[in-house]
One Martini backbone bead per residue (centre of mass of N, CA, C, O) as a GRO file, in nm:
protein
  512
    1MET     BB    1   2.222  -0.430   0.120
    2ARG     BB    2   2.106  -0.494   0.410
    3THR     BB    3   2.141  -0.191   0.508
    4ALA     BB    4   1.995  -0.084   0.316
    5PHE     BB    5   1.675  -0.229   0.351
    6SER     BB    6   1.681  -0.159   0.653
    7LYS     BB    7   1.602   0.150   0.611
    8SER     BB    8   1.411   0.125   0.453
    9SER     BB    9   1.221  -0.010   0.587
   10LEU     BB   10   1.217   0.125   0.877
   11THR     BB   11   1.140   0.437   0.677
   12GLY     BB   12   0.875   0.307   0.616
   13ILE     BB   13   0.706   0.223   0.901
   14LEU     BB   14   0.745   0.521   1.040
   15GLN     BB   15   0.574   0.653   0.802
   16PHE     BB   16   0.320   0.461   0.865
   17THR     BB   17   0.289   0.573   1.167
   18ILE     BB   18   0.246   0.878   1.136
   19THR     BB   19   0.036   0.874   0.916
   20SER     BB   20  -0.169   0.678   1.087
   21ILE     BB   21  -0.219   0.900   1.266
   22LEU     BB   22  -0.298   1.147   1.143
   23ILE     BB   23  -0.529   1.027   0.988
   24PHE     BB   24  -0.703   0.952   1.264
   25LEU     BB   25  -0.737   1.231   1.333
   26VAL     BB   26  -0.874   1.384   1.133
   27ILE     BB   27  -1.118   1.243   0.997
   28PRO     BB   28  -1.298   1.237   1.258
   29THR     BB   29  -1.308   1.572   1.245
   30PHE     BB   30  -1.404   1.592   0.989
   31ILE     BB   31  -1.671   1.478   1.024
   32LYS     BB   32  -1.729   1.677   1.304
   33VAL     BB   33  -1.736   1.969   1.093
   34TYR     BB   34  -1.876   1.857   0.803
   35GLY     BB   35  -1.972   1.572   0.762
   36ALA     BB   36  -2.022   1.304   0.597
   37GLU     BB   37  -2.097   1.403   0.321
   38ILE     BB   38  -1.826   1.602   0.321
   39TYR     BB   39  -1.660   1.342   0.320
   40GLY     BB   40  -1.750   1.169   0.076
   41VAL     BB   41  -1.634   1.395  -0.118
   42PHE     BB   42  -1.344   1.397  -0.061
   43SER     BB   43  -1.337   1.111  -0.110
   44ILE     BB   44  -1.414   1.134  -0.472
   45VAL     BB   45  -1.260   1.332  -0.563
   46SER     BB   46  -0.957   1.192  -0.473
   47LEU     BB   47  -0.978   0.997  -0.770
   48VAL     BB   48  -0.814   1.231  -0.905
   49MET     BB   49  -0.534   1.052  -0.771
   50SER     BB   50  -0.571   0.781  -0.935
   51PHE     BB   51  -0.547   0.890  -1.253
   52ASN     BB   52  -0.231   0.848  -1.277
   53ILE     BB   53  -0.271   0.577  -1.398
   54PHE     BB   54  -0.342   0.647  -1.690
   55THR     BB   55  -0.049   0.824  -1.722
   56ASN     BB   56   0.197   0.678  -1.633
   57MET     BB   57   0.264   0.376  -1.814
   58GLY     BB   58   0.464   0.245  -1.587
   59LEU     BB   59   0.758   0.420  -1.628
   60ASN     BB   60   0.861   0.379  -1.343
   61THR     BB   61   0.894   0.083  -1.280
   62SER     BB   62   1.072   0.041  -1.520
   63LEU     BB   63   1.295   0.227  -1.418
   64VAL     BB   64   1.367   0.046  -1.198
   65ARG     BB   65   1.461  -0.178  -1.336
   66PHE     BB   66   1.693  -0.050  -1.555
   67LEU     BB   67   1.877   0.085  -1.363
   68ALA     BB   68   1.931  -0.137  -1.149
   69GLU     BB   69   2.064  -0.338  -1.380
   70GLN     BB   70   2.248  -0.109  -1.482
   71GLY     BB   71   2.331   0.145  -1.387
   72LYS     BB   72   2.544   0.410  -1.423
   73SER     BB   73   2.472   0.530  -1.742
   74PRO     BB   74   2.417   0.638  -2.056
   75GLU     BB   75   2.124   0.496  -2.063
   76SER     BB   76   2.028   0.556  -1.786
   77ASP     BB   77   2.033   0.875  -1.897
   78ALA     BB   78   1.789   0.803  -2.083
   79ASP     BB   79   1.566   0.686  -1.957
   80ILE     BB   80   1.515   0.930  -1.786
   81ILE     BB   81   1.429   1.138  -1.975
   82VAL     BB   82   1.204   1.001  -2.138
   83THR     BB   83   1.009   0.929  -1.920
   84PHE     BB   84   0.974   1.257  -1.840
   85LEU     BB   85   0.868   1.318  -2.131
   86ILE     BB   86   0.646   1.121  -2.149
   87LEU     BB   87   0.486   1.247  -1.911
   88CYS     BB   88   0.450   1.508  -1.983
   89VAL     BB   89   0.264   1.503  -2.286
   90ILE     BB   90   0.036   1.330  -2.129
   91THR     BB   91  -0.045   1.514  -1.897
   92PHE     BB   92  -0.084   1.826  -1.974
   93PRO     BB   93  -0.358   1.747  -2.160
   94LEU     BB   94  -0.512   1.607  -1.974
   95THR     BB   95  -0.538   1.835  -1.753
   96ILE     BB   96  -0.675   2.051  -1.958
   97CYS     BB   97  -0.934   1.862  -1.960
   98GLY     BB   98  -1.039   1.871  -1.702
   99PHE     BB   99  -1.074   2.136  -1.675
  100ILE     BB  100  -1.308   2.141  -1.900
  101PHE     BB  101  -1.484   1.901  -1.752
  102LYS     BB  102  -1.527   1.909  -1.444
  103ASP     BB  103  -1.814   1.943  -1.430
  104SER     BB  104  -1.925   1.677  -1.575
  105ILE     BB  105  -1.725   1.503  -1.354
  106LEU     BB  106  -1.876   1.594  -1.086
  107LEU     BB  107  -2.206   1.530  -1.200
  108SER     BB  108  -2.200   1.287  -1.345
  109LEU     BB  109  -1.975   1.063  -1.189
  110PHE     BB  110  -1.964   1.168  -0.922
  111ASN     BB  111  -2.270   1.254  -0.827
  112ILE     BB  112  -2.268   1.580  -0.727
  113PRO     BB  113  -2.441   1.749  -0.509
  114LEU     BB  114  -2.522   2.093  -0.615
  115ARG     BB  115  -2.472   2.218  -0.321
  116LEU     BB  116  -2.143   2.114  -0.333
  117ILE     BB  117  -2.001   2.216  -0.593
  118VAL     BB  118  -1.796   2.430  -0.485
  119GLU     BB  119  -1.629   2.266  -0.292
  120ALA     BB  120  -1.542   2.045  -0.513
  121ASN     BB  121  -1.358   2.257  -0.699
  122TRP     BB  122  -1.140   2.311  -0.526
  123LEU     BB  123  -1.031   1.999  -0.511
  124PHE     BB  124  -1.021   1.933  -0.830
  125VAL     BB  125  -0.794   2.193  -0.894
  126SER     BB  126  -0.602   2.087  -0.735
  127MET     BB  127  -0.559   1.763  -0.797
  128LEU     BB  128  -0.492   1.822  -1.046
  129ILE     BB  129  -0.206   1.931  -0.985
  130VAL     BB  130  -0.071   1.767  -0.792
  131ASN     BB  131  -0.057   1.518  -0.991
  132VAL     BB  132   0.179   1.647  -1.193
  133PHE     BB  133   0.385   1.652  -0.938
  134ILE     BB  134   0.396   1.371  -0.888
  135LEU     BB  135   0.424   1.197  -1.154
  136LEU     BB  136   0.706   1.359  -1.189
  137GLY     BB  137   0.826   1.250  -0.899
  138GLN     BB  138   0.870   0.960  -0.975
  139THR     BB  139   1.126   0.958  -1.108
  140PHE     BB  140   1.294   1.098  -0.880
  141THR     BB  141   1.264   0.852  -0.744
  142ALA     BB  142   1.344   0.598  -0.938
  143ILE     BB  143   1.633   0.675  -0.861
  144LEU     BB  144   1.645   0.590  -0.554
  145ASP     BB  145   1.531   0.307  -0.571
  146SER     BB  146   1.779   0.198  -0.803
  147GLN     BB  147   1.993   0.261  -0.484
  148GLN     BB  148   1.907   0.179  -0.239
  149LYS     BB  149   1.720   0.475  -0.138
  150MET     BB  150   1.430   0.410   0.012
  151TYR     BB  151   1.452   0.614   0.254
  152LEU     BB  152   1.445   0.894   0.107
  153THR     BB  153   1.163   0.873   0.018
  154ASN     BB  154   1.042   0.826   0.325
  155ILE     BB  155   1.090   1.055   0.429
  156TYR     BB  156   0.984   1.270   0.196
  157GLN     BB  157   0.707   1.159   0.242
  158LEU     BB  158   0.671   1.212   0.507
  159ILE     BB  159   0.665   1.527   0.504
  160TYR     BB  160   0.418   1.505   0.317
  161ASN     BB  161   0.235   1.408   0.524
  162PHE     BB  162   0.238   1.591   0.706
  163LEU     BB  163   0.171   1.824   0.579
  164TYR     BB  164  -0.112   1.710   0.444
  165TRP     BB  165  -0.253   1.623   0.741
  166GLY     BB  166  -0.176   1.915   0.910
  167LEU     BB  167  -0.307   2.128   0.778
  168ILE     BB  168  -0.567   2.029   0.763
  169TYR     BB  169  -0.609   2.004   1.071
  170VAL     BB  170  -0.588   2.309   1.087
  171VAL     BB  171  -0.828   2.399   0.920
  172LEU     BB  172  -1.043   2.244   1.129
  173ILE     BB  173  -0.986   2.440   1.373
  174PHE     BB  174  -1.059   2.661   1.243
  175LYS     BB  175  -1.298   2.646   1.015
  176PHE     BB  176  -1.244   2.616   0.730
  177SER     BB  177  -1.248   2.566   0.408
  178LEU     BB  178  -1.209   2.354   0.132
  179ARG     BB  179  -0.985   2.617   0.026
  180GLU     BB  180  -0.784   2.527   0.267
  181VAL     BB  181  -0.740   2.227   0.161
  182ALA     BB  182  -0.663   2.285  -0.125
  183LEU     BB  183  -0.377   2.436  -0.029
  184SER     BB  184  -0.250   2.229   0.137
  185MET     BB  185  -0.186   2.037  -0.122
  186LEU     BB  186  -0.005   2.258  -0.240
  187ILE     BB  187   0.243   2.284  -0.035
  188SER     BB  188   0.293   1.990   0.027
  189THR     BB  189   0.376   1.896  -0.291
  190PHE     BB  190   0.618   2.122  -0.358
  191ILE     BB  191   0.801   2.016  -0.129
  192TRP     BB  192   0.815   1.722  -0.220
  193PHE     BB  193   0.928   1.800  -0.527
  194PHE     BB  194   1.202   1.942  -0.433
  195LEU     BB  195   1.323   1.763  -0.301
  196VAL     BB  196   1.355   1.507  -0.495
  197ALA     BB  197   1.479   1.627  -0.695
  198VAL     BB  198   1.773   1.756  -0.588
  199ASN     BB  199   1.831   1.487  -0.450
  200SER     BB  200   1.843   1.270  -0.736
  201ILE     BB  201   2.054   1.453  -0.881
  202TYR     BB  202   2.259   1.443  -0.674
  203SER     BB  203   2.278   1.126  -0.655
  204TRP     BB  204   2.329   1.049  -0.955
  205GLY     BB  205   2.420   1.298  -1.127
  206HIS     BB  206   2.485   1.375  -1.386
  207ILE     BB  207   2.315   1.394  -1.734
  208SER     BB  208   2.327   1.256  -2.033
  209LEU     BB  209   2.257   1.332  -2.388
  210LYS     BB  210   2.395   1.168  -2.599
  211GLU     BB  211   2.206   0.886  -2.614
  212VAL     BB  212   1.944   1.002  -2.670
  213LYS     BB  213   2.024   1.146  -2.947
  214TYR     BB  214   2.063   0.890  -3.120
  215ASN     BB  215   1.834   0.699  -2.952
  216LEU     BB  216   1.523   0.790  -2.878
  217TYR     BB  217   1.327   0.552  -3.010
  218GLY     BB  218   1.441   0.320  -2.831
  219HIS     BB  219   1.403   0.464  -2.553
  220ILE     BB  220   1.060   0.466  -2.620
  221LYS     BB  221   1.090   0.121  -2.681
  222LYS     BB  222   1.185   0.018  -2.422
  223GLN     BB  223   0.970   0.149  -2.221
  224LEU     BB  224   0.656   0.079  -2.361
  225SER     BB  225   0.708  -0.231  -2.374
  226TYR     BB  226   0.672  -0.252  -2.082
  227GLY     BB  227   0.518  -0.081  -1.923
  228LEU     BB  228   0.242  -0.127  -2.011
  229LYS     BB  229   0.211  -0.355  -1.858
  230VAL     BB  230   0.200  -0.200  -1.609
  231TYR     BB  231  -0.016  -0.033  -1.670
  232THR     BB  232  -0.253  -0.257  -1.755
  233ALA     BB  233  -0.279  -0.310  -1.450
  234GLY     BB  234  -0.325  -0.064  -1.328
  235VAL     BB  235  -0.567  -0.010  -1.468
  236LEU     BB  236  -0.703  -0.242  -1.357
  237GLY     BB  237  -0.686  -0.157  -1.041
  238PHE     BB  238  -0.869   0.080  -1.076
  239PHE     BB  239  -1.116  -0.152  -1.113
  240HIS     BB  240  -1.142  -0.181  -0.768
  241GLU     BB  241  -1.157   0.071  -0.596
  242PRO     BB  242  -1.226   0.319  -0.749
  243PHE     BB  243  -1.459   0.185  -0.884
  244THR     BB  244  -1.622   0.107  -0.613
  245LYS     BB  245  -1.711   0.414  -0.539
  246LEU     BB  246  -1.855   0.474  -0.815
  247LEU     BB  247  -2.064   0.221  -0.748
  248ILE     BB  248  -2.161   0.382  -0.464
  249ALA     BB  249  -2.288   0.643  -0.570
  250ARG     BB  250  -2.489   0.522  -0.820
  251PHE     BB  251  -2.623   0.313  -0.629
  252ILE     BB  252  -2.646   0.396  -0.341
  253GLY     BB  253  -2.412   0.654  -0.199
  254ILE     BB  254  -2.215   0.888  -0.059
  255THR     BB  255  -2.227   0.802   0.227
  256GLU     BB  256  -2.086   0.510   0.146
  257VAL     BB  257  -1.827   0.623   0.062
  258GLY     BB  258  -1.689   0.702   0.334
  259PHE     BB  259  -1.701   0.443   0.465
  260TYR     BB  260  -1.540   0.274   0.250
  261ASP     BB  261  -1.304   0.466   0.288
  262ILE     BB  262  -1.215   0.394   0.560
  263GLY     BB  263  -1.160   0.143   0.539
  264LEU     BB  264  -0.902   0.171   0.338
  265ARG     BB  265  -0.747   0.312   0.500
  266PHE     BB  266  -0.718   0.085   0.725
  267LYS     BB  267  -0.580  -0.107   0.504
  268ASN     BB  268  -0.360   0.078   0.413
  269GLN     BB  269  -0.211   0.149   0.621
  270ILE     BB  270  -0.127  -0.141   0.756
  271SER     BB  271  -0.009  -0.239   0.460
  272GLY     BB  272   0.178  -0.074   0.431
  273VAL     BB  273   0.414  -0.135   0.618
  274PHE     BB  274   0.472  -0.390   0.425
  275THR     BB  275   0.523  -0.259   0.198
  276LYS     BB  276   0.743  -0.094   0.278
  277LEU     BB  277   0.888  -0.284   0.369
  278LEU     BB  278   0.925  -0.482   0.070
  279SER     BB  279   1.001  -0.232  -0.152
  280PRO     BB  280   1.325  -0.323  -0.165
  281LEU     BB  281   1.252  -0.627  -0.377
  282TYR     BB  282   1.272  -0.503  -0.597
  283PRO     BB  283   1.531  -0.406  -0.699
  284ALA     BB  284   1.675  -0.701  -0.596
  285ILE     BB  285   1.552  -0.868  -0.800
  286ALA     BB  286   1.652  -0.731  -1.049
  287GLN     BB  287   1.962  -0.798  -0.972
  288CYS     BB  288   1.882  -1.113  -0.937
  289ASN     BB  289   1.979  -1.421  -1.126
  290SER     BB  290   1.938  -1.656  -0.882
  291LYS     BB  291   1.734  -1.875  -0.835
  292VAL     BB  292   1.792  -1.949  -0.531
  293LYS     BB  293   1.791  -1.619  -0.406
  294LEU     BB  294   1.500  -1.588  -0.505
  295ASP     BB  295   1.364  -1.793  -0.348
  296LEU     BB  296   1.471  -1.654  -0.059
  297LEU     BB  297   1.320  -1.374  -0.129
  298VAL     BB  298   1.035  -1.511  -0.136
  299ASN     BB  299   0.972  -1.749   0.004
  300ASP     BB  300   1.073  -1.679   0.293
  301ILE     BB  301   0.920  -1.409   0.322
  302GLU     BB  302   0.661  -1.528   0.321
  303ARG     BB  303   0.649  -1.683   0.557
  304LYS     BB  304   0.727  -1.452   0.779
  305ILE     BB  305   0.498  -1.275   0.715
  306PHE     BB  306   0.271  -1.509   0.809
  307ILE     BB  307   0.408  -1.498   1.128
  308LEU     BB  308   0.324  -1.210   1.179
  309ILE     BB  309   0.050  -1.152   1.092
  310LEU     BB  310  -0.153  -1.347   1.282
  311PRO     BB  311  -0.089  -1.150   1.587
  312ILE     BB  312  -0.197  -0.913   1.431
  313SER     BB  313  -0.486  -1.039   1.356
  314ALA     BB  314  -0.593  -1.053   1.644
  315ILE     BB  315  -0.568  -0.814   1.751
  316ILE     BB  316  -0.755  -0.656   1.538
  317LEU     BB  317  -0.991  -0.824   1.639
  318LEU     BB  318  -1.013  -0.765   1.952
  319ASN     BB  319  -0.999  -0.405   1.874
  320VAL     BB  320  -1.188  -0.274   1.614
  321LYS     BB  321  -1.386  -0.190   1.767
  322SER     BB  322  -1.330  -0.007   2.000
  323ILE     BB  323  -1.223   0.236   1.797
  324ILE     BB  324  -1.470   0.266   1.611
  325ILE     BB  325  -1.621   0.390   1.908
  326ILE     BB  326  -1.414   0.611   1.940
  327MET     BB  327  -1.394   0.746   1.647
  328PHE     BB  328  -1.708   0.612   1.536
  329PRO     BB  329  -2.018   0.661   1.687
  330LEU     BB  330  -2.147   0.664   1.391
  331ASN     BB  331  -2.229   0.390   1.217
  332VAL     BB  332  -2.075   0.118   1.338
  333THR     BB  333  -2.140  -0.104   1.187
  334GLU     BB  334  -2.055  -0.048   0.880
  335ILE     BB  335  -1.740   0.009   0.993
  336PHE     BB  336  -1.678  -0.249   1.123
  337ILE     BB  337  -1.741  -0.461   0.882
  338THR     BB  338  -1.529  -0.288   0.670
  339VAL     BB  339  -1.258  -0.304   0.849
  340THR     BB  340  -1.262  -0.624   0.920
  341CYS     BB  341  -1.290  -0.727   0.595
  342LEU     BB  342  -1.068  -0.566   0.470
  343VAL     BB  343  -0.785  -0.629   0.671
  344ILE     BB  344  -0.772  -0.926   0.716
  345SER     BB  345  -0.802  -1.023   0.402
  346ASN     BB  346  -0.531  -0.847   0.336
  347LEU     BB  347  -0.348  -0.978   0.514
  348LEU     BB  348  -0.420  -1.315   0.475
  349TRP     BB  349  -0.382  -1.288   0.102
  350SER     BB  350  -0.215  -1.040   0.015
  351ILE     BB  351   0.086  -0.968   0.161
  352PRO     BB  352   0.202  -1.280   0.122
  353VAL     BB  353   0.231  -1.214  -0.213
  354ILE     BB  354   0.420  -1.000  -0.317
  355PRO     BB  355   0.675  -1.114  -0.402
  356ILE     BB  356   0.583  -1.257  -0.629
  357TYR     BB  357   0.494  -0.983  -0.768
  358LEU     BB  358   0.768  -0.848  -0.787
  359TYR     BB  359   0.879  -1.097  -0.994
  360LEU     BB  360   0.715  -1.063  -1.201
  361LEU     BB  361   0.784  -0.727  -1.283
  362ALA     BB  362   1.088  -0.783  -1.265
  363LYS     BB  363   1.091  -1.079  -1.444
  364GLY     BB  364   0.892  -1.017  -1.724
  365TYR     BB  365   0.588  -1.047  -1.602
  366ALA     BB  366   0.376  -0.824  -1.647
  367SER     BB  367   0.150  -0.999  -1.780
  368LYS     BB  368   0.021  -1.113  -1.523
  369THR     BB  369  -0.079  -0.896  -1.358
  370ILE     BB  370  -0.283  -0.846  -1.548
  371ILE     BB  371  -0.445  -1.123  -1.487
  372VAL     BB  372  -0.456  -1.062  -1.186
  373GLN     BB  373  -0.631  -0.758  -1.232
  374GLY     BB  374  -0.837  -0.895  -1.400
  375LEU     BB  375  -0.961  -1.039  -1.170
  376ASN     BB  376  -1.035  -0.856  -0.955
  377VAL     BB  377  -1.271  -0.689  -1.145
  378ALA     BB  378  -1.425  -0.957  -1.213
  379MET     BB  379  -1.511  -0.991  -0.934
  380ASN     BB  380  -1.604  -0.754  -0.830
  381THR     BB  381  -1.830  -0.683  -1.039
  382LEU     BB  382  -1.999  -0.945  -0.991
  383VAL     BB  383  -2.074  -0.940  -0.715
  384PHE     BB  384  -2.198  -0.694  -0.678
  385PHE     BB  385  -2.437  -0.728  -0.879
  386LEU     BB  386  -2.521  -1.012  -0.748
  387PHE     BB  387  -2.575  -0.893  -0.402
  388LEU     BB  388  -2.726  -0.591  -0.409
  389PRO     BB  389  -3.020  -0.655  -0.379
  390TRP     BB  390  -2.956  -0.820  -0.084
  391LEU     BB  391  -2.699  -0.653   0.072
  392GLY     BB  392  -2.626  -0.371  -0.072
  393TYR     BB  393  -2.349  -0.254   0.105
  394TYR     BB  394  -2.216  -0.532   0.170
  395THR     BB  395  -2.123  -0.634  -0.076
  396ILE     BB  396  -1.838  -0.494  -0.090
  397VAL     BB  397  -1.734  -0.705   0.154
  398ILE     BB  398  -1.758  -0.958  -0.025
  399SER     BB  399  -1.587  -0.851  -0.273
  400ALA     BB  400  -1.336  -0.828  -0.142
  401VAL     BB  401  -1.274  -1.081  -0.020
  402LEU     BB  402  -1.317  -1.306  -0.295
  403THR     BB  403  -1.050  -1.144  -0.413
  404VAL     BB  404  -0.818  -1.213  -0.230
  405ILE     BB  405  -0.843  -1.496  -0.303
  406SER     BB  406  -0.837  -1.529  -0.604
  407THR     BB  407  -0.530  -1.428  -0.601
  408PHE     BB  408  -0.409  -1.584  -0.473
  409GLY     BB  409  -0.400  -1.825  -0.604
  410LEU     BB  410  -0.280  -1.722  -0.854
  411LEU     BB  411   0.000  -1.689  -0.735
  412ILE     BB  412   0.050  -1.973  -0.627
  413TYR     BB  413   0.080  -2.058  -0.909
  414TYR     BB  414   0.290  -1.896  -1.013
  415GLN     BB  415   0.516  -1.990  -0.757
  416LYS     BB  416   0.521  -2.283  -0.882
  417LYS     BB  417   0.594  -2.235  -1.187
  418TYR     BB  418   0.861  -2.015  -1.134
  419LEU     BB  419   0.975  -2.175  -0.833
  420ASP     BB  420   0.852  -2.444  -0.729
  421SER     BB  421   0.682  -2.320  -0.467
  422TYR     BB  422   0.574  -2.242  -0.148
  423ILE     BB  423   0.528  -2.136   0.127
  424PHE     BB  424   0.514  -2.374   0.225
  425GLN     BB  425   0.691  -2.698   0.325
  426SER     BB  426   0.420  -2.771   0.496
  427ALA     BB  427   0.116  -2.869   0.667
  428ILE     BB  428   0.250  -2.817   0.945
  429GLN     BB  429   0.333  -2.621   0.964
  430LEU     BB  430   0.099  -2.428   0.938
  431LEU     BB  431  -0.065  -2.571   1.156
  432LYS     BB  432   0.104  -2.433   1.393
  433ILE     BB  433   0.052  -2.120   1.309
  434LEU     BB  434  -0.239  -2.163   1.371
  435ILE     BB  435  -0.285  -2.255   1.649
  436THR     BB  436  -0.117  -1.974   1.730
  437PHE     BB  437  -0.392  -1.813   1.643
  438ILE     BB  438  -0.633  -1.960   1.807
  439GLY     BB  439  -0.524  -1.947   2.054
  440SER     BB  440  -0.492  -1.636   2.112
  441LEU     BB  441  -0.773  -1.542   2.039
  442PHE     BB  442  -0.922  -1.720   2.248
  443LEU     BB  443  -0.731  -1.588   2.496
  444GLY     BB  444  -0.845  -1.288   2.407
  445TYR     BB  445  -1.132  -1.301   2.468
  446LEU     BB  446  -1.199  -1.391   2.709
  447THR     BB  447  -1.094  -1.176   2.880
  448VAL     BB  448  -1.190  -0.902   2.742
  449ILE     BB  449  -1.500  -0.974   2.815
  450PHE     BB  450  -1.447  -0.862   3.138
  451ILE     BB  451  -1.362  -0.562   3.016
  452GLU     BB  452  -1.429  -0.243   2.967
  453ASN     BB  453  -1.188  -0.042   2.913
  454VAL     BB  454  -1.070  -0.004   2.623
  455ILE     BB  455  -0.798   0.035   2.693
  456VAL     BB  456  -0.725  -0.205   2.898
  457ASN     BB  457  -0.843  -0.406   2.639
  458ILE     BB  458  -0.612  -0.344   2.445
  459ILE     BB  459  -0.348  -0.424   2.619
  460VAL     BB  460  -0.393  -0.681   2.723
  461SER     BB  461  -0.439  -0.836   2.430
  462ILE     BB  462  -0.163  -0.771   2.330
  463ILE     BB  463  -0.011  -0.932   2.570
  464ILE     BB  464  -0.191  -1.220   2.524
  465VAL     BB  465  -0.057  -1.234   2.188
  466ALA     BB  466   0.224  -1.227   2.236
  467VAL     BB  467   0.293  -1.447   2.469
  468LEU     BB  468   0.166  -1.662   2.330
  469THR     BB  469   0.327  -1.663   2.067
  470ILE     BB  470   0.573  -1.726   2.154
  471ILE     BB  471   0.547  -1.993   2.308
  472LEU     BB  472   0.445  -2.118   2.051
  473TYR     BB  473   0.670  -2.075   1.875
  474ARG     BB  474   0.914  -2.205   2.089
  475PHE     BB  475   0.790  -2.485   2.082
  476PHE     BB  476   0.775  -2.485   1.732
  477ALA     BB  477   1.013  -2.373   1.616
  478ILE     BB  478   0.955  -2.183   1.421
  479VAL     BB  479   1.221  -1.976   1.490
  480ASN     BB  480   1.549  -1.932   1.428
  481GLN     BB  481   1.873  -1.818   1.427
  482SER     BB  482   1.925  -1.805   1.099
  483ASP     BB  483   1.684  -1.614   1.042
  484ILE     BB  484   1.789  -1.358   1.275
  485ASN     BB  485   2.061  -1.333   1.107
  486GLN     BB  486   1.976  -1.289   0.833
  487TYR     BB  487   1.788  -1.027   0.889
  488CYS     BB  488   1.955  -0.922   1.172
  489GLY     BB  489   2.256  -1.003   1.207
  490SER     BB  490   2.505  -1.069   1.371
  491ASN     BB  491   2.645  -0.992   1.682
  492ASN     BB  492   2.354  -0.821   1.801
  493LEU     BB  493   2.156  -0.721   1.962
  494ILE     BB  494   1.888  -0.756   1.783
  495SER     BB  495   1.938  -1.061   1.763
  496GLN     BB  496   1.999  -1.144   2.073
  497ILE     BB  497   1.719  -1.028   2.174
  498LEU     BB  498   1.539  -1.259   1.989
  499ILE     BB  499   1.675  -1.550   2.050
  500LYS     BB  500   1.550  -1.518   2.322
  501ILE     BB  501   1.258  -1.536   2.271
  502PHE     BB  502   1.229  -1.743   2.025
  503CYS     BB  503   1.459  -1.907   2.090
  504VAL     BB  504   1.573  -2.273   2.143
  505ARG     BB  505   1.786  -2.380   2.289
  506SER     BB  506   1.999  -2.626   2.310
  507ILE     BB  507   2.078  -2.900   2.482
  508LYS     BB  508   2.338  -3.036   2.688
  509LEU     BB  509   2.515  -3.301   2.760
  510ASN     BB  510   2.724  -3.383   3.009
  511GLY     BB  511   2.791  -3.091   3.047
  512LYS     BB  512   2.879  -2.973   2.747
   0.00000   0.00000   0.00000
């Protein structure tokens, strides 16, 4: 399991790293070629990609759980077939409705200016088609994920992202229209769907129809009874970030949607590395029935995440403004504040509790995730309308921060309730880590304020934070040899290097 977990995590990180480079290469070029308003249109129409939340019924998450528990069996074959059929029955009629009512959606719901409706039409139609293939393709990725082969789905996703953003970049270089952007999306999606479909069927083997013939209704009921709980949480999740875009478009402006979207893309790309790193946890938790092992998977990994996230947060705080100035020389203030608050709040209060959220999904507590997402929606909407008259656009930033803090507290409550543990074993342990964070941030700030060159500034700050973090982690003994051996293996080159860097070996007395 450790090998599959490591491969899945590392390929996930590689995928998000390359994708991040592509995205942050394309977005500034997009704004430069088409302007901020057209990018706002692209961003708001991209919400169509979020509407698959309303059609997936939580079935793919449910399918991973059942396949991981049951393994290759007639029962699992029936679950695969039923999931795919239900998604087809739901997806195609809704897609047809999207085509019929597209003008009303673009003009009334998305608030697209009439002069830009032609460009928006091309994007909308292509995204409707893309959604169908992405939604059906997730059944095939669920098959691979349940077999601890997320490294394959990561590779295929990397190919998709490379084609998606790469082709859009080519369109921008040659200054083609948004019609060619729409065509790029279709090409990359078709290739991805073919890869995941063929390889998942090859990996799983023959899918028997025998079980589903005799108990079709039973399997439909089984999938929907659990999937609908996940689905409800997903629908509520839609009313957080995507619904916020709609609120901005309606009450503030279409250009500001683009600013918020840039902040989300920074946040999603950075947090996506950790999401991919931890994604193999879901099938692993589903397969595990030992409470002791579950506590290790959830509680210990949460602590390790926090240890890793704090120095990363310090580096981001020291350099984010310089990066924004380079990438987006116009509207620096709005984008800088948005990116900083969304990224840091997500790193500190959202990423560390991913393991307990996955535990709730995998161990039959999906109804609790509905409460978590419901709190997200309520807090986000309440703060938006409460502060909008005074703060305008910046109410989005305040609502985002307060939302993740509130859900962090709720998930910690569930962790105490179901696993009888917190992230940290003691306040002293947390204090040591916070001292390291504050110390490296303060020393980094004192150093970089005297450096004018942006590139040198970034490099020096990374070195300072990394070196001081290692020194203080060693001094406080925050990481020990057993931690490294547990997650990296023992007696290999990587673990030996990490032990030398982070661990202080005990001094033997009397020459022994």
